[in-house]
XYZ file of C-alpha atoms in Angstrom:
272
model
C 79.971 148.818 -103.978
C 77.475 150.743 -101.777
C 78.939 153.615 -100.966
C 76.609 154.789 -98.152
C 76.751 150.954 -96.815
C 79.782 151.985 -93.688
C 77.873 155.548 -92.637
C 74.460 153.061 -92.846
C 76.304 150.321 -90.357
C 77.351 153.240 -88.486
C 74.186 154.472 -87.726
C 72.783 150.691 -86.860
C 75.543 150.017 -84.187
C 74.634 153.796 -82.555
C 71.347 152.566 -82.457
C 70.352 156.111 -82.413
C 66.921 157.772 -83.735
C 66.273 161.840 -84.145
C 62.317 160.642 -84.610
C 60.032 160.291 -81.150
C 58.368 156.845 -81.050
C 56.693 154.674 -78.175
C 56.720 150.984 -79.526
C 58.538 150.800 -82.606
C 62.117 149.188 -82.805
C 64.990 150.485 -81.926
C 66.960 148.458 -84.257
C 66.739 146.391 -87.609
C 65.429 143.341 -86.889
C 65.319 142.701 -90.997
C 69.267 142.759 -90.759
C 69.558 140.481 -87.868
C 67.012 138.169 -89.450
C 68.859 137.967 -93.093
C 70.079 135.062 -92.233
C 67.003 132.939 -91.580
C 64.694 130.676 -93.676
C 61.695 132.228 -94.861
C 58.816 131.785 -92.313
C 56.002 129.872 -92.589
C 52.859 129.573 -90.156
C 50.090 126.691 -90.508
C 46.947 127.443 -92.115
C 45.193 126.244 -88.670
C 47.527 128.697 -86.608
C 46.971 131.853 -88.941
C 43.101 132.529 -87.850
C 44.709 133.198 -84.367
C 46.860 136.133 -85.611
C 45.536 139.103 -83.567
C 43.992 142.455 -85.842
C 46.453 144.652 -83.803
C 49.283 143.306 -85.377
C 48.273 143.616 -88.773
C 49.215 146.227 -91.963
C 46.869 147.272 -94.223
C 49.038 147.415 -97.631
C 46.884 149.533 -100.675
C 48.247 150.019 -104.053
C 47.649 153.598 -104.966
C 49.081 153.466 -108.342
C 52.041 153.867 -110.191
C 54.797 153.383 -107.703
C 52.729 154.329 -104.737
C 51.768 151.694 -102.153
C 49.944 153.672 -98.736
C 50.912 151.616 -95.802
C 48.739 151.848 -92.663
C 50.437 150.369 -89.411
C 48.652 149.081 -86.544
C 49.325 152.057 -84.478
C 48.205 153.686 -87.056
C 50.927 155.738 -88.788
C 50.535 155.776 -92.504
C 53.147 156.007 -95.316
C 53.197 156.279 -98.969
C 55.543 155.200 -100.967
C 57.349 157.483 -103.749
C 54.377 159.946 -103.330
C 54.072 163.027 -105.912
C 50.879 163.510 -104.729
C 48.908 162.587 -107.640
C 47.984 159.032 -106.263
C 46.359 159.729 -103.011
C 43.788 156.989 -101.342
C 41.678 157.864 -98.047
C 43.703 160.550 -95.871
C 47.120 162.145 -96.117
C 49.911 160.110 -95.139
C 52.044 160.511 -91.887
C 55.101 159.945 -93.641
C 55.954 159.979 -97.664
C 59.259 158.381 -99.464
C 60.057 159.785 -102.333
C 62.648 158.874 -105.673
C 64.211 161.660 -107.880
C 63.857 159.245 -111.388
C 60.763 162.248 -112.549
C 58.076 164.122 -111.116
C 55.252 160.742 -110.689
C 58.128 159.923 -108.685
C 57.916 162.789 -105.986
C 57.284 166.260 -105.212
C 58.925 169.300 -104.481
C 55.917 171.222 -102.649
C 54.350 168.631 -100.438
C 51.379 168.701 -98.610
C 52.849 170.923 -95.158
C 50.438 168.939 -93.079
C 52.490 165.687 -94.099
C 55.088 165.730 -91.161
C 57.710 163.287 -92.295
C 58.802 163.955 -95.622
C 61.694 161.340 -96.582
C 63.408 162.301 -99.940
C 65.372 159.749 -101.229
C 68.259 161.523 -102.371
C 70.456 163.987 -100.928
C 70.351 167.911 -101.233
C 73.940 168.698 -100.753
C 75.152 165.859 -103.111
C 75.836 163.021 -100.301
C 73.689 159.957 -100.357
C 71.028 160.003 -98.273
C 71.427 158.393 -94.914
C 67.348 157.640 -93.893
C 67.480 155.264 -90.213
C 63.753 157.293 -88.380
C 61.606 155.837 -86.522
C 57.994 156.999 -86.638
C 55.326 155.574 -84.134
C 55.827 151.689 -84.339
C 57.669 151.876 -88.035
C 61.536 152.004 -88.410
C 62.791 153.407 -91.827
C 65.829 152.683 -93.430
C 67.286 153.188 -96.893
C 69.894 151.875 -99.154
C 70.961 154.082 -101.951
C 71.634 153.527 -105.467
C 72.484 155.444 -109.003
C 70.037 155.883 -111.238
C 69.779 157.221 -114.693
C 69.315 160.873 -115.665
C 65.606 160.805 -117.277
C 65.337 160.259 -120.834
C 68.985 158.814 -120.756
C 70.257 155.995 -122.800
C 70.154 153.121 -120.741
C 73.508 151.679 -121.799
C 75.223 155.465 -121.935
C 76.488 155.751 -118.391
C 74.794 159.363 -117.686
C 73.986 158.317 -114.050
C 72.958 160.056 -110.966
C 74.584 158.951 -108.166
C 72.632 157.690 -105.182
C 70.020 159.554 -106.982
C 67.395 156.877 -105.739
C 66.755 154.700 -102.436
C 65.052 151.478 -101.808
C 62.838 152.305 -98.541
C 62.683 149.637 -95.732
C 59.608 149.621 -93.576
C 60.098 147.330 -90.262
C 56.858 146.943 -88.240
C 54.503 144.427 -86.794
C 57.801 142.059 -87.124
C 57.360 142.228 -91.175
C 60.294 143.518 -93.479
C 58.584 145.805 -96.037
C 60.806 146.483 -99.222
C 60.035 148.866 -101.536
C 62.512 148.951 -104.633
C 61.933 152.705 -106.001
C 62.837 153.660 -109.604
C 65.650 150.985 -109.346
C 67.667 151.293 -112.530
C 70.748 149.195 -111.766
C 71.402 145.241 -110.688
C 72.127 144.976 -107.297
C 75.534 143.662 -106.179
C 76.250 141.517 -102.580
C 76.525 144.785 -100.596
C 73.400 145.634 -101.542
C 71.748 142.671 -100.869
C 73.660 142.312 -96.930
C 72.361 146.270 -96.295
C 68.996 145.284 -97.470
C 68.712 142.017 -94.952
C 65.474 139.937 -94.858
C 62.516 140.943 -96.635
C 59.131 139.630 -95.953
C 57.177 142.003 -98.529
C 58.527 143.357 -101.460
C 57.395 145.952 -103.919
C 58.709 145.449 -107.667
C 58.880 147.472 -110.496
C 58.033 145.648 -113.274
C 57.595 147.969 -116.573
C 60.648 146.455 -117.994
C 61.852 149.643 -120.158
C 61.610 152.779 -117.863
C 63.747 151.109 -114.425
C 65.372 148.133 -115.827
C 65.185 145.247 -117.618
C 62.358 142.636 -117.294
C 65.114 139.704 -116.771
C 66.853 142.105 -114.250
C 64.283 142.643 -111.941
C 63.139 139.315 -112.135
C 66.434 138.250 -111.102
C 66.669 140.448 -108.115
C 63.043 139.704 -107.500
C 63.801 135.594 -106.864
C 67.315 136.514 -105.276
C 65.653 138.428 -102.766
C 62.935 135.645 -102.136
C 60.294 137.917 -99.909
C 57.326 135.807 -99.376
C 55.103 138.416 -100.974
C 55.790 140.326 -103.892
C 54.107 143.288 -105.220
C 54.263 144.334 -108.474
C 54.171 148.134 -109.401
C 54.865 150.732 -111.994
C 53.345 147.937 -113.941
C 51.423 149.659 -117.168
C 53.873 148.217 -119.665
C 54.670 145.026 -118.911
C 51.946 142.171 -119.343
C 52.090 140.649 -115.346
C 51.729 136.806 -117.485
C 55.474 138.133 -119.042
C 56.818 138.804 -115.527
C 55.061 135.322 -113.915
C 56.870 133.145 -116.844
C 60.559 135.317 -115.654
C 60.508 134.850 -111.998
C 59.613 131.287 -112.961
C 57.482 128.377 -111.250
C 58.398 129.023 -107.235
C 55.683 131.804 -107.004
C 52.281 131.527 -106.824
C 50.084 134.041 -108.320
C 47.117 135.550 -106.325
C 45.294 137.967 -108.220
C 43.020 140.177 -106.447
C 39.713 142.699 -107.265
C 40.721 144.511 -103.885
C 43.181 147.397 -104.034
C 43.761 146.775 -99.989
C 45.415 143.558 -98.484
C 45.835 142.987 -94.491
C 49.324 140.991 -93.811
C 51.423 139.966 -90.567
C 53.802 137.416 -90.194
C 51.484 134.959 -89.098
C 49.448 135.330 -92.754
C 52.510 135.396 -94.798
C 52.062 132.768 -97.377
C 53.992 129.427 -97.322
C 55.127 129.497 -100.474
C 56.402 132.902 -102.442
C 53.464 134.752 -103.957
C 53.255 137.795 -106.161
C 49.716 139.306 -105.135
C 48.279 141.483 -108.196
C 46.155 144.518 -106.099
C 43.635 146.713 -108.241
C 44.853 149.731 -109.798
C 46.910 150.673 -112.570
């Protein structure tokens, strides 16, 4: 069971937010939408989608994605600093799994620095919001690096799937996610429009595991990362015949709700 799930609910119901913001929401609209079928908007309805609700998604490498929201706050995702595309980042996420992962001396102009994993042994408890993002994370264990998979040495709540809600899009990002996720996991994440996958198969978990979890959690875009080990063909034939593929010579992608796809896609960016 998630263990950080009642502090987490406690947090939503308070409603409550140490981070300064204009327009952003005050709430999780990805939890009160879990419930709902995935969205769809007509092709001839799309071209009317206005630029100022849009986020510019970029695969930086590895498991960094920069996100760049339309009021123009800009986070990476498990940032060590080695992967770094067009200026620093507003806000980084980070995961303890090893040091590609995140980074003990970051930039001090960065001015939100999200670790996910606590300091003082408690999960960490992540609900910000920053500009016209919200934040939110959902712990889990992970193993100690270089670990037997099967051995049990575990950290726990040593990493955090990140939840970015903005522009009315649910933006998952799974981190170094080493273990299958159970019901409570799946309730604290909610509704996910955009998901970001590890898909290496060996290093987070296995290839039929995350492809599980991947089709369970049925975002409308999926985004493959940490991906230099697995062929992307392999992970296609797992999550099986209800995605699309869309494979892309851009590293960038726009997206808002109104040009989510109508039928699941995993988009392949450039990069490694």
């Amino acid at each position: 069971m998630l263990r950080s799930l009642l502090p987490l609910l406690a947090v939503l119901v308070s409603f409550a937010s140490p981070v300064s913001a204009q327009s952003g929401p005050r709430t999780s609209e990805c939890l009160a939408m879990a419930g709902e079928t995935p969205r769809a908007t007509p092709v001839s309805l799309r071209r009317t989608a206005a630029a100022g609700n849009e986020v510019t998604i970029t695969y930086a490498g590895h498991s960094t994605y920069f996100i760049d929201t339309p009021m123009g706050i800009r986070i990476a995702t498990d940032y060590s600093g080695a992967y770094q595309v067009g200026r620093l980042p507003d806000v980084i996420t980070m995961n303890r799994a090893h040091s590609t992962h995140y980074t003990l001396a970051p930039d001090p102009r960065i001015p939100h620095v999200l670790r996910g994993w606590g300091d003082d042994g408690k999960p960490a408890q992540i609900f910000e919001r920053v500009g016209d993002v919200l934040i939110r994370n959902i712990t889990t264990d992970i193993r100690r690096y270089f670990s037997d998979s099967l051995g049990g040495d575990m950290i726990r709540d040593g990493n955090s799937i990140f939840i970015f809600e903005v522009a009315g899009l649910c933006i998952g990002h799974l981190g170094h996610l080493h273990v299958k996720l159970d019901e409570t996991h799946f309730a604290a994440i909610g509704r996910l429009d955009v998901v970001m996958v590890p898909i290496d198969g060996t290093y987070t978990m296995s290839l039929d595991g995350i492809s599980e979890i991947t089709k369970r959690l049925r975002a409308s875009v999926v985004l493959p990362m940490h991906r230099f080990a697995t062929p992307l063909d392999e992970f296609m034939r797992k999550v099986g015949q209800q995605f699309e593929i869309d494979r892309r010579t851009e590293r960038s992608l726009k997206m808002s709700r109104e040009l989510l796809p109508s039928s699941p896609t995993v988009i392949i960016l450039d990069g490694v």
